[in-house]
Amino acid sequence: EMLRRVLCAVLFMGALPSLAEGSQGHISVVLLGATGDLAKKYLWQGLFQLYMDQVSSGHSFTFHGAALTALEPGQRLMFDVLKKLACPPDEAPNRCAVLKDQFLKLSQYHQLKTAENYTALNREIETLLRQEGLKEAGRIFYFSVPPFAYTEIARHINSSCRPPPGAWLRVVLEKPFGHDLQSAQQLAAELTSFFREEEMYRVDHYLGKQAVAHILPFRDQNRQFLDPVWNRQHVERVEIVLKETVDARGRISFYEQYGVIRDVLQNHLTEALMFLTMELPANMSRAEEVLQCKLQAFQSLRGLEKNSAVLGQYQAYASQVQEELQKAQDYISTTPTFAGVLVHSDSLRWEGVPFLLTSGKALDERVGYVRVLFKNRAYCTQSETLRDAGHSQCKAKQIIFYIGHGALNTPAVLVSRNLFRPVMPEGSWREAVGQSDLHIFGQPLSDYYMYRPVKERDAYSVLISNIYHGRKDFFITTENLLASWAFWTPLLDSISYQPLRLYPGGVENQHLLDFEMVSGELAFTVAEPVELLNPNRVMPSDYRTIQSKFRQSPLVSAWSEDLISQLATDIEETARRTVAHSGRFHLALSGGSSPVVLFQRLARHHYAFPWKHTHIWLVDERCVPLSDTESNFFSLHNHLLQNIRVPYFNVHPMPVHLNQRLCVEEDRGTELYAKEIVALVANTSFDLVLLGVGSDGHTASLFPRSDNGLEGAQAVVLTESPVKPHQRMSLSLPLINKARQVFVLVLGKGKHDITTLLSRVGHEPRKWPVSGVSPSSGQLVWYVDYEALLG
């Protein structure tokens, strides 16, 4: 009744068009968690800003604050916040007072705890609209609550609080959206059982920061200048940085679970990275096209390894954890509060360009920026002091999206004057004259064209406006979210017990956190002794590579990453030695998942490998087209061939796809491959064969309980696998045993049982084909990681 009277009063005062005639419909905004910190700091102010901006748009509004708190105390807490709402400085005081009064009267508190509470809220909204003759345009539910509460609230909204057909529903979700890929998938699956994708708006408030939100429009409006230079030929590196001076005190229970990578890099900095690396769609106003291009940019990112990151923790963090979480004195936290991560994209545009993502707490300044530094190809003969410095081609060339705080203390876009004068939208950005004494990245402000927003807006105000307008490209879709977690989770898993660089905090950090890029990896520049956070816990670095015997042959064993590094080095050594001796190197590679990390290592770290003189053969292949993701050649191409310079004629895929059919005996694919080997490989003895081992003891595509390929004169055979795809082509055991060297790679806990079994059995290839690998005049070496060896 109260809201009904207020709606009438608001409309009567002329702040809105006349009631049912001019109305485009009514919007109900429900803020769940209405008395929480986020709501107090940002959300109510953002909703008030929306009301001020849209009060004359033709929509009528009501605002429903909701929480678990009982009606009276909840109401009191909520209205204490609402009374403190402020208008922007350019708002006329009289209009501000009127709008604020209306906003307070259109706002109401509800206790939303049970299914009945949601049904009652729905009834109240319907009654109000019926009495006023208003059509419902839509409902916004803003979830400012912890994610563990999402599913129950979603169930209640879906079952009893949806708007009627014809009206839209927009559900706004706050991070964290999961803790890793698995938890994000689970949460996404739960939510999609209640809401359609187009109804969900996942907020990353960084997308509302004006400088970040302007990256794509800037690229679009300056295509004529950027098209020639926005690529690997011209960009030297990109830095995406968010530094904070505050520590995690007061947020330790959250922070200890998440750490800096999950809190900042996986979301805020990754989103900025996508805006920089994605291809621009033809039509920037079509949200679905923008989102599709963003997803493609994710798919081009190269997987992260443990050495892609440097990690730190401020010294006081350990005692704060003990204090806030009541942990024992000997409790050691391995949560990073600082991270620098090196990211590469394998897209044609960005291949080879380093993207550095950095964030941390207890650092020397509070600042956020995205900096694109261009290569400098100029040499300036005349002394700098005798020339027009502003246009000197020898000065640094950069574009900076300055997110805020820091020396400028405002969002800004800066473009070096020796690059180009950018096109900027006049209504929202204006050119600013910089203070002459201020330097940004080593250059005076006068060296840049600098632009500031005409009107500074809080990120949440920007995002709430985008929710109202249904602009999905400012939010995180389910696909986008899962792609991001799929990218970050392997790194998070690999660093969970990595030693952290301890730093004192603030200006005292000095050079402790400086890092550099070395051979595609990151390392701290100061070789400070790294302190082990838990001296009693066995760390990978505490083990040396074990060298001994396995099945009477040499064994190399280490943690998987060190093992792969050693194996790649040994393969390169063999290749160089062979090429020096005979002019070419014949390498036969197995399929499966184990060699993938090896292929990546060879491609990224072994630039002296004699690929020009190397012939690459397949040990086995699945009977699928070579372009099928199940194909061993497809994996080899994706992870190795496309990243190295091996002559096209030196690559020998197995001919499984002949005459538009797969592995048919009459097509004689096995004979063709055998003839090719005879023609090119001296004595049909490969210089090196790399094998894996299946958990059933199979190797190549030679399977237990089958004589196929285990003996006889046939060099290449067709075999049957117990798992799909069943049909395979494989080198035979006699051919493998003619090799000069055979390396067998065994990785992971899943191979522990078969490794143990193989250490005890003799030569029984019918039961365990790998036990038949025994080069007649060559050498066999086993590469087995600790997990497979020791379990």
PDB file of N, CA and C in Angstrom, residues 33 42 72 91 94 106 124 196 220 270 277 298 335 395 415 431 489 492 498 521 534 551 566 604 641 697 726 730 782:
ATOM      1  N   GLY A  33      21.163  -9.499   0.080  1.00  0.00           N
ATOM      2  CA  GLY A  33      22.383  -9.112   0.800  1.00  0.00           C
ATOM      3  C   GLY A  33      22.420  -7.599   0.928  1.00  0.00           C
ATOM      4  N   TYR A  42      28.879   0.084  -2.457  1.00  0.00           N
ATOM      5  CA  TYR A  42      28.744   0.365  -3.885  1.00  0.00           C
ATOM      6  C   TYR A  42      27.350   0.173  -4.484  1.00  0.00           C
ATOM      7  N   GLU A  72      12.376  -5.667  11.236  1.00  0.00           N
ATOM      8  CA  GLU A  72      12.680  -4.357  11.847  1.00  0.00           C
ATOM      9  C   GLU A  72      14.165  -4.023  11.851  1.00  0.00           C
ATOM     10  N   GLU A  91      24.983  17.429 -10.128  1.00  0.00           N
ATOM     11  CA  GLU A  91      23.522  17.334  -9.999  1.00  0.00           C
ATOM     12  C   GLU A  91      23.006  18.549  -9.212  1.00  0.00           C
ATOM     13  N   ASN A  94      18.470  20.814  -5.671  1.00  0.00           N
ATOM     14  CA  ASN A  94      17.006  20.647  -5.520  1.00  0.00           C
ATOM     15  C   ASN A  94      16.539  19.333  -6.125  1.00  0.00           C
ATOM     16  N   LEU A 106      10.564   4.604  -2.678  1.00  0.00           N
ATOM     17  CA  LEU A 106      10.328   3.474  -3.587  1.00  0.00           C
ATOM     18  C   LEU A 106      11.083   2.218  -3.143  1.00  0.00           C
ATOM     19  N   GLU A 124       3.309  -9.516  -3.808  1.00  0.00           N
ATOM     20  CA  GLU A 124       3.327  -8.069  -3.555  1.00  0.00           C
ATOM     21  C   GLU A 124       3.602  -7.292  -4.848  1.00  0.00           C
ATOM     22  N   ARG A 196      18.259 -19.529 -17.624  1.00  0.00           N
ATOM     23  CA  ARG A 196      18.827 -19.610 -18.963  1.00  0.00           C
ATOM     24  C   ARG A 196      20.089 -18.742 -19.025  1.00  0.00           C
ATOM     25  N   ASP A 220      38.500  -0.168 -31.634  1.00  0.00           N
ATOM     26  CA  ASP A 220      37.556  -0.070 -32.749  1.00  0.00           C
ATOM     27  C   ASP A 220      37.651   1.295 -33.434  1.00  0.00           C
ATOM     28  N   THR A 270      42.673 -11.183 -16.400  1.00  0.00           N
ATOM     29  CA  THR A 270      42.421 -12.020 -17.583  1.00  0.00           C
ATOM     30  C   THR A 270      41.413 -11.342 -18.508  1.00  0.00           C
ATOM     31  N   THR A 277      43.810  -8.999 -26.629  1.00  0.00           N
ATOM     32  CA  THR A 277      44.248 -10.025 -27.587  1.00  0.00           C
ATOM     33  C   THR A 277      43.166 -10.475 -28.555  1.00  0.00           C
ATOM     34  N   PHE A 298      40.583 -16.911 -25.825  1.00  0.00           N
ATOM     35  CA  PHE A 298      40.902 -17.863 -24.751  1.00  0.00           C
ATOM     36  C   PHE A 298      41.515 -19.136 -25.333  1.00  0.00           C
ATOM     37  N   THR A 335      49.713 -19.775   0.670  1.00  0.00           N
ATOM     38  CA  THR A 335      48.874 -18.913  -0.175  1.00  0.00           C
ATOM     39  C   THR A 335      49.691 -17.723  -0.677  1.00  0.00           C
ATOM     40  N   LYS A 395      62.129   7.963 -28.697  1.00  0.00           N
ATOM     41  CA  LYS A 395      61.528   7.816 -27.361  1.00  0.00           C
ATOM     42  C   LYS A 395      60.610   6.596 -27.344  1.00  0.00           C
ATOM     43  N   VAL A 415      48.542   8.022 -24.930  1.00  0.00           N
ATOM     44  CA  VAL A 415      49.146   7.518 -26.168  1.00  0.00           C
ATOM     45  C   VAL A 415      50.380   8.366 -26.462  1.00  0.00           C
ATOM     46  N   GLU A 431      40.418  15.653 -23.708  1.00  0.00           N
ATOM     47  CA  GLU A 431      41.881  15.733 -23.624  1.00  0.00           C
ATOM     48  C   GLU A 431      42.268  16.521 -22.384  1.00  0.00           C
ATOM     49  N   THR A 489      43.552 -23.329 -13.927  1.00  0.00           N
ATOM     50  CA  THR A 489      43.583 -24.442 -12.957  1.00  0.00           C
ATOM     51  C   THR A 489      44.870 -25.269 -13.010  1.00  0.00           C
ATOM     52  N   LEU A 492      47.453 -23.439 -11.035  1.00  0.00           N
ATOM     53  CA  LEU A 492      47.118 -23.440  -9.602  1.00  0.00           C
ATOM     54  C   LEU A 492      47.447 -24.795  -8.979  1.00  0.00           C
ATOM     55  N   GLN A 498      54.525 -24.745  -4.004  1.00  0.00           N
ATOM     56  CA  GLN A 498      55.763 -24.102  -4.458  1.00  0.00           C
ATOM     57  C   GLN A 498      56.253 -23.107  -3.403  1.00  0.00           C
ATOM     58  N   GLU A 521      60.331 -18.406 -19.479  1.00  0.00           N
ATOM     59  CA  GLU A 521      59.903 -18.629 -18.089  1.00  0.00           C
ATOM     60  C   GLU A 521      60.150 -17.352 -17.295  1.00  0.00           C
ATOM     61  N   ASN A 534      57.596 -24.626   4.633  1.00  0.00           N
ATOM     62  CA  ASN A 534      57.380 -25.759   5.531  1.00  0.00           C
ATOM     63  C   ASN A 534      58.579 -26.698   5.413  1.00  0.00           C
ATOM     64  N   ARG A 551      64.199 -52.998 -14.995  1.00  0.00           N
ATOM     65  CA  ARG A 551      64.177 -54.112 -15.937  1.00  0.00           C
ATOM     66  C   ARG A 551      65.545 -54.252 -16.647  1.00  0.00           C
ATOM     67  N   GLN A 566      64.637 -33.244 -18.570  1.00  0.00           N
ATOM     68  CA  GLN A 566      65.787 -34.123 -18.804  1.00  0.00           C
ATOM     69  C   GLN A 566      65.609 -34.917 -20.102  1.00  0.00           C
ATOM     70  N   ARG A 604      59.252 -25.099 -27.006  1.00  0.00           N
ATOM     71  CA  ARG A 604      59.458 -23.802 -26.345  1.00  0.00           C
ATOM     72  C   ARG A 604      60.862 -23.561 -25.819  1.00  0.00           C
ATOM     73  N   LEU A 641      54.531 -29.630 -34.091  1.00  0.00           N
ATOM     74  CA  LEU A 641      54.874 -29.311 -35.484  1.00  0.00           C
ATOM     75  C   LEU A 641      54.612 -27.853 -35.847  1.00  0.00           C
ATOM     76  N   GLY A 697      49.680 -52.309 -19.827  1.00  0.00           N
ATOM     77  CA  GLY A 697      50.964 -52.826 -20.315  1.00  0.00           C
ATOM     78  C   GLY A 697      51.133 -52.718 -21.813  1.00  0.00           C
ATOM     79  N   HIS A 726      38.648 -48.127 -31.797  1.00  0.00           N
ATOM     80  CA  HIS A 726      39.230 -49.460 -31.692  1.00  0.00           C
ATOM     81  C   HIS A 726      40.342 -49.730 -32.703  1.00  0.00           C
ATOM     82  N   SER A 730      50.083 -49.442 -36.267  1.00  0.00           N
ATOM     83  CA  SER A 730      51.210 -49.393 -35.336  1.00  0.00           C
ATOM     84  C   SER A 730      52.480 -49.960 -35.971  1.00  0.00           C
ATOM     85  N   TRP A 782      64.510 -46.035 -19.574  1.00  0.00           N
ATOM     86  CA  TRP A 782      63.197 -45.767 -18.982  1.00  0.00           C
ATOM     87  C   TRP A 782      63.204 -44.394 -18.315  1.00  0.00           C
TER      88      TRP A 782
END
